[in-house]
Amino acid sequence: VLAPRRGWVFPGLDQRLAAAPALVSAAPPARPYAAAAKTAKKGSQKTKQEEAKKKPVTRRRPLMSKPVDDVYLMWYYERPSYGVEEAVGMLKKFQELDFTHPKQYVYINVFLDMALQKKKKVDPFASTVLLPYRFTDETNKVLVFTENEQEAEIARENGAAVVGGVELIKWILEDEIQVDFYVAVPAIMPKLIPLRNKLRRKYPSTKRNSLGHDIPKMLQLFREGLEYMVEDECVIKTRIARV
């Protein structure tokens, strides 16, 4: 809107300006109002949380035990569980129906409770176990760290892939030597510190049974053992047998 200069006369201009709608918006609110709005927002969030707590929790209907027909909605019934013997028998039956390989692997999923009283949870870990019945002819390559000639000879006789002392450090750092597991005797451990960051969880330690004086026992565990690790924070998925 253009206002007339002083001294100009426009008949009826005052009445038209008074009747016209306001074209200029109100001034923005001052800073204190913004702070007050922020406080109100916090209060509204608390109110919503309190209302959510007061709302009754909708519970799902109890699952039925066993379906009558062969075709049914799975989420209406409890998931069937079987014993090991029955489950393996079913796998053998499915193998015949599906024409799959008769020596295929059997896998197991173990769900762990990783909660503790003092800490929030147990950190994911990896370990090796020697099963009572071997289901594969594959053996792992194991390197033995020792500077004792007698111990080195024992390691070679028990199937060690590589045996040596500090001279192996350079080759391992340059990836010239790559094996599945590393074991060591306690006497050589102070000299193996440069390999700590390279080997990480495969670095010899008593916690993983890869550090000790019984070389034949360590070699048997890591050559024939089954390595497993915790995935997704609480699940172990590994093979345990053949059909």
Coordinates of C-alpha atoms in Angstrom, one line a residue:
V1 CA 0.0 0.0 0.0
L2 CA 1.4 3.4 -1.0
A3 CA 0.7 6.1 1.5
P4 CA 0.1 9.6 -0.1
R5 CA 2.6 12.3 0.4
R6 CA 1.8 15.0 2.9
G7 CA -0.3 17.6 1.3
W8 CA -2.0 15.4 -1.2
V9 CA -5.7 15.1 -1.0
F10 CA -7.5 11.9 -2.2
P11 CA -11.2 11.9 -1.4
G12 CA -12.4 8.9 0.5
L13 CA -8.9 7.4 0.8
D14 CA -9.1 7.2 4.6
Q15 CA -12.3 5.2 4.4
R16 CA -10.8 2.8 1.8
L17 CA -7.7 2.2 3.9
A18 CA -9.7 1.5 7.0
A19 CA -11.9 -1.0 5.2
A20 CA -9.0 -2.9 3.4
P21 CA -7.7 -6.1 5.1
A22 CA -4.4 -6.0 6.9
L23 CA -1.5 -6.8 4.5
V24 CA 1.3 -6.8 7.1
S25 CA 1.7 -9.8 9.4
A26 CA 2.2 -9.4 13.1
A27 CA 5.8 -9.1 14.4
P28 CA 7.5 -12.4 15.3
P29 CA 7.4 -13.3 19.0
A30 CA 10.2 -12.4 21.2
R31 CA 12.9 -14.9 22.4
P32 CA 11.3 -15.7 25.8
Y33 CA 8.2 -17.1 24.0
A34 CA 10.5 -19.6 22.2
A35 CA 11.9 -20.8 25.5
A36 CA 8.5 -21.2 27.0
A37 CA 7.4 -23.3 23.9
K38 CA 10.4 -25.6 24.4
T39 CA 9.5 -26.2 28.0
A40 CA 6.0 -26.9 27.0
K41 CA 7.2 -29.5 24.4
K42 CA 9.2 -31.3 27.1
G43 CA 6.1 -31.4 29.3
S44 CA 4.0 -32.7 26.4
Q45 CA 6.5 -35.6 25.8
K46 CA 6.3 -36.6 29.5
T47 CA 2.5 -36.4 29.3
K48 CA 2.5 -38.7 26.2
Q49 CA 4.8 -41.2 28.0
E50 CA 2.5 -41.2 31.0
E51 CA -0.5 -41.8 28.8
A52 CA 1.2 -44.6 27.0
K53 CA 1.9 -46.3 30.4
K54 CA -1.7 -46.0 31.4
K55 CA -3.0 -47.6 28.2
P56 CA -3.8 -51.3 28.7
V57 CA -1.3 -53.7 27.0
T58 CA -3.0 -55.7 24.2
R59 CA -2.1 -59.4 24.7
R60 CA -2.1 -61.9 21.9
R61 CA -4.5 -64.8 22.1
P62 CA -2.9 -68.0 23.5
L63 CA -1.6 -70.3 20.8
M64 CA -3.3 -73.6 20.2
S65 CA -1.3 -76.7 20.8
K66 CA -1.6 -78.8 17.6
P67 CA -3.3 -78.3 14.2
V68 CA -5.9 -80.7 13.0
D69 CA -5.3 -80.2 9.2
D70 CA -2.1 -80.3 7.2
V71 CA -2.6 -76.7 6.0
Y72 CA -2.8 -74.1 8.7
L73 CA -1.7 -70.6 9.8
M74 CA 1.6 -71.1 11.6
W75 CA 1.2 -68.1 13.9
Y76 CA -2.0 -69.6 15.5
Y77 CA -0.1 -72.6 16.8
E78 CA 2.9 -73.3 19.0
R79 CA 6.1 -74.1 17.1
P80 CA 6.7 -77.9 17.3
S81 CA 9.9 -79.1 19.0
Y82 CA 11.5 -82.5 18.6
G83 CA 14.2 -84.5 20.4
V84 CA 17.6 -84.9 18.8
E85 CA 16.9 -88.5 17.7
E86 CA 13.5 -87.7 16.1
A87 CA 14.9 -84.6 14.5
V88 CA 17.8 -86.4 12.8
G89 CA 15.3 -89.1 11.6
M90 CA 13.2 -86.4 10.0
L91 CA 16.3 -84.9 8.3
K92 CA 17.1 -88.3 6.8
K93 CA 13.6 -88.6 5.6
F94 CA 13.6 -85.2 4.0
Q95 CA 17.0 -86.0 2.4
E96 CA 15.5 -88.9 0.6
L97 CA 12.5 -86.9 -0.6
D98 CA 14.6 -83.9 -1.7
F99 CA 17.3 -86.1 -3.4
T100 CA 20.0 -84.1 -1.6
H101 CA 23.5 -85.4 -0.9
P102 CA 23.4 -88.2 1.8
K103 CA 26.5 -86.8 3.5
Q104 CA 25.3 -83.2 3.9
Y105 CA 26.1 -81.5 7.2
V106 CA 23.7 -81.1 10.1
Y107 CA 23.7 -77.6 11.7
I108 CA 22.7 -76.4 15.1
N109 CA 21.6 -73.0 16.4
V110 CA 22.3 -72.4 20.1
F111 CA 20.7 -69.3 21.7
L112 CA 22.6 -68.1 24.7
D113 CA 21.5 -65.9 27.6
M114 CA 24.3 -63.3 27.6
A115 CA 23.0 -61.3 30.5
L116 CA 25.0 -60.9 33.7
Q117 CA 24.2 -59.5 37.2
K118 CA 27.0 -56.9 37.3
K119 CA 27.6 -56.2 33.6
K120 CA 24.9 -55.6 30.9
K121 CA 25.9 -58.7 28.9
V122 CA 28.7 -61.0 28.0
D123 CA 30.9 -59.9 25.1
P124 CA 30.7 -62.1 21.9
F125 CA 33.4 -64.7 21.9
A126 CA 34.9 -67.5 19.8
S127 CA 36.3 -70.9 21.0
T128 CA 37.2 -74.4 19.8
V129 CA 35.8 -77.7 21.0
L130 CA 36.9 -81.2 20.4
L131 CA 33.8 -83.3 19.5
P132 CA 33.7 -87.0 20.6
Y133 CA 32.9 -88.1 17.0
R134 CA 34.6 -86.5 14.1
F135 CA 32.4 -86.0 11.0
T136 CA 35.0 -84.7 8.6
D137 CA 38.5 -85.7 7.4
E138 CA 39.6 -82.1 7.1
T139 CA 42.3 -80.9 9.5
N140 CA 43.4 -77.4 10.3
K141 CA 46.9 -76.0 9.8
V142 CA 48.5 -75.2 13.1
L143 CA 51.7 -73.2 13.8
V144 CA 53.7 -73.9 16.9
F145 CA 56.0 -71.2 18.5
T146 CA 58.9 -72.7 20.3
E147 CA 62.7 -72.3 20.5
N148 CA 63.3 -75.6 22.2
E149 CA 64.5 -78.3 19.7
Q150 CA 62.9 -81.1 21.7
E151 CA 59.5 -79.4 21.7
A152 CA 59.9 -78.6 18.0
E153 CA 60.5 -82.3 17.3
I154 CA 57.4 -83.3 19.3
A155 CA 55.3 -80.6 17.4
R156 CA 56.4 -82.0 14.0
E157 CA 55.6 -85.6 15.1
N158 CA 52.1 -84.6 16.1
G159 CA 51.2 -82.9 12.8
A160 CA 52.2 -79.2 13.2
A161 CA 52.2 -77.4 9.8
V162 CA 54.9 -74.9 10.8
V163 CA 57.3 -74.9 13.8
G164 CA 59.7 -72.2 14.7
G165 CA 60.6 -69.2 16.9
V166 CA 61.0 -65.5 16.5
E167 CA 62.3 -65.9 12.9
L168 CA 58.7 -66.6 11.9
I169 CA 57.4 -63.1 13.0
K170 CA 58.6 -61.3 9.9
W171 CA 57.0 -63.9 7.6
I172 CA 53.6 -63.7 9.5
L173 CA 53.6 -59.9 9.4
E174 CA 54.2 -60.0 5.7
D175 CA 51.5 -62.7 5.1
E176 CA 54.0 -65.1 3.8
I177 CA 52.9 -67.6 6.4
Q178 CA 49.1 -68.2 6.9
V179 CA 47.7 -71.0 9.0
D180 CA 44.4 -71.6 10.8
F181 CA 45.6 -71.5 14.4
Y182 CA 48.7 -70.5 16.4
V183 CA 49.9 -72.2 19.6
A184 CA 52.9 -71.4 21.7
V185 CA 54.9 -72.5 24.8
P186 CA 55.1 -69.9 27.7
A187 CA 58.8 -69.3 27.4
I188 CA 58.5 -67.6 24.0
M189 CA 55.5 -65.4 24.7
P190 CA 57.5 -62.2 25.6
K191 CA 59.0 -62.3 22.1
L192 CA 55.7 -62.6 20.3
I193 CA 54.3 -59.2 21.3
P194 CA 54.7 -57.7 17.8
L195 CA 52.1 -60.2 16.6
R196 CA 49.4 -59.3 19.0
N197 CA 47.6 -56.8 16.7
K198 CA 48.2 -59.0 13.7
L199 CA 46.8 -62.3 15.1
R200 CA 44.1 -60.7 17.4
R201 CA 41.8 -63.4 18.7
K202 CA 44.2 -66.1 17.3
Y203 CA 47.0 -64.8 19.4
P204 CA 48.1 -67.7 21.8
S205 CA 46.5 -67.4 25.2
T206 CA 45.7 -69.7 28.1
K207 CA 42.0 -68.6 27.9
R208 CA 41.7 -70.2 24.5
N209 CA 43.9 -73.2 25.4
S210 CA 46.5 -72.2 22.8
L211 CA 49.3 -71.5 25.3
G212 CA 50.8 -74.3 27.4
H213 CA 53.4 -77.0 27.7
D214 CA 51.3 -79.9 26.4
I215 CA 52.0 -79.5 22.7
P216 CA 50.3 -82.8 21.6
K217 CA 47.1 -81.9 23.4
M218 CA 47.0 -78.4 21.9
L219 CA 47.7 -79.7 18.4
Q220 CA 44.9 -82.3 18.7
L221 CA 42.5 -79.6 19.8
F222 CA 43.2 -77.1 17.1
R223 CA 43.9 -79.6 14.2
E224 CA 40.8 -81.7 14.8
G225 CA 38.6 -79.3 16.8
L226 CA 35.5 -77.4 15.7
E227 CA 35.7 -73.6 16.0
Y228 CA 32.6 -71.7 16.8
M229 CA 31.7 -68.1 17.5
V230 CA 28.8 -66.1 18.9
E231 CA 27.0 -64.2 16.1
D232 CA 24.3 -61.5 16.4
E233 CA 25.3 -61.1 20.1
C234 CA 23.7 -64.3 21.3
V235 CA 23.6 -67.0 18.7
I236 CA 26.0 -69.8 17.8
K237 CA 25.5 -71.3 14.4
T238 CA 27.7 -74.2 13.5
R239 CA 27.8 -77.7 12.0
I240 CA 28.0 -80.7 14.3
A241 CA 27.5 -83.8 12.2
R242 CA 26.6 -85.4 8.8
V243 CA 23.2 -86.9 8.0

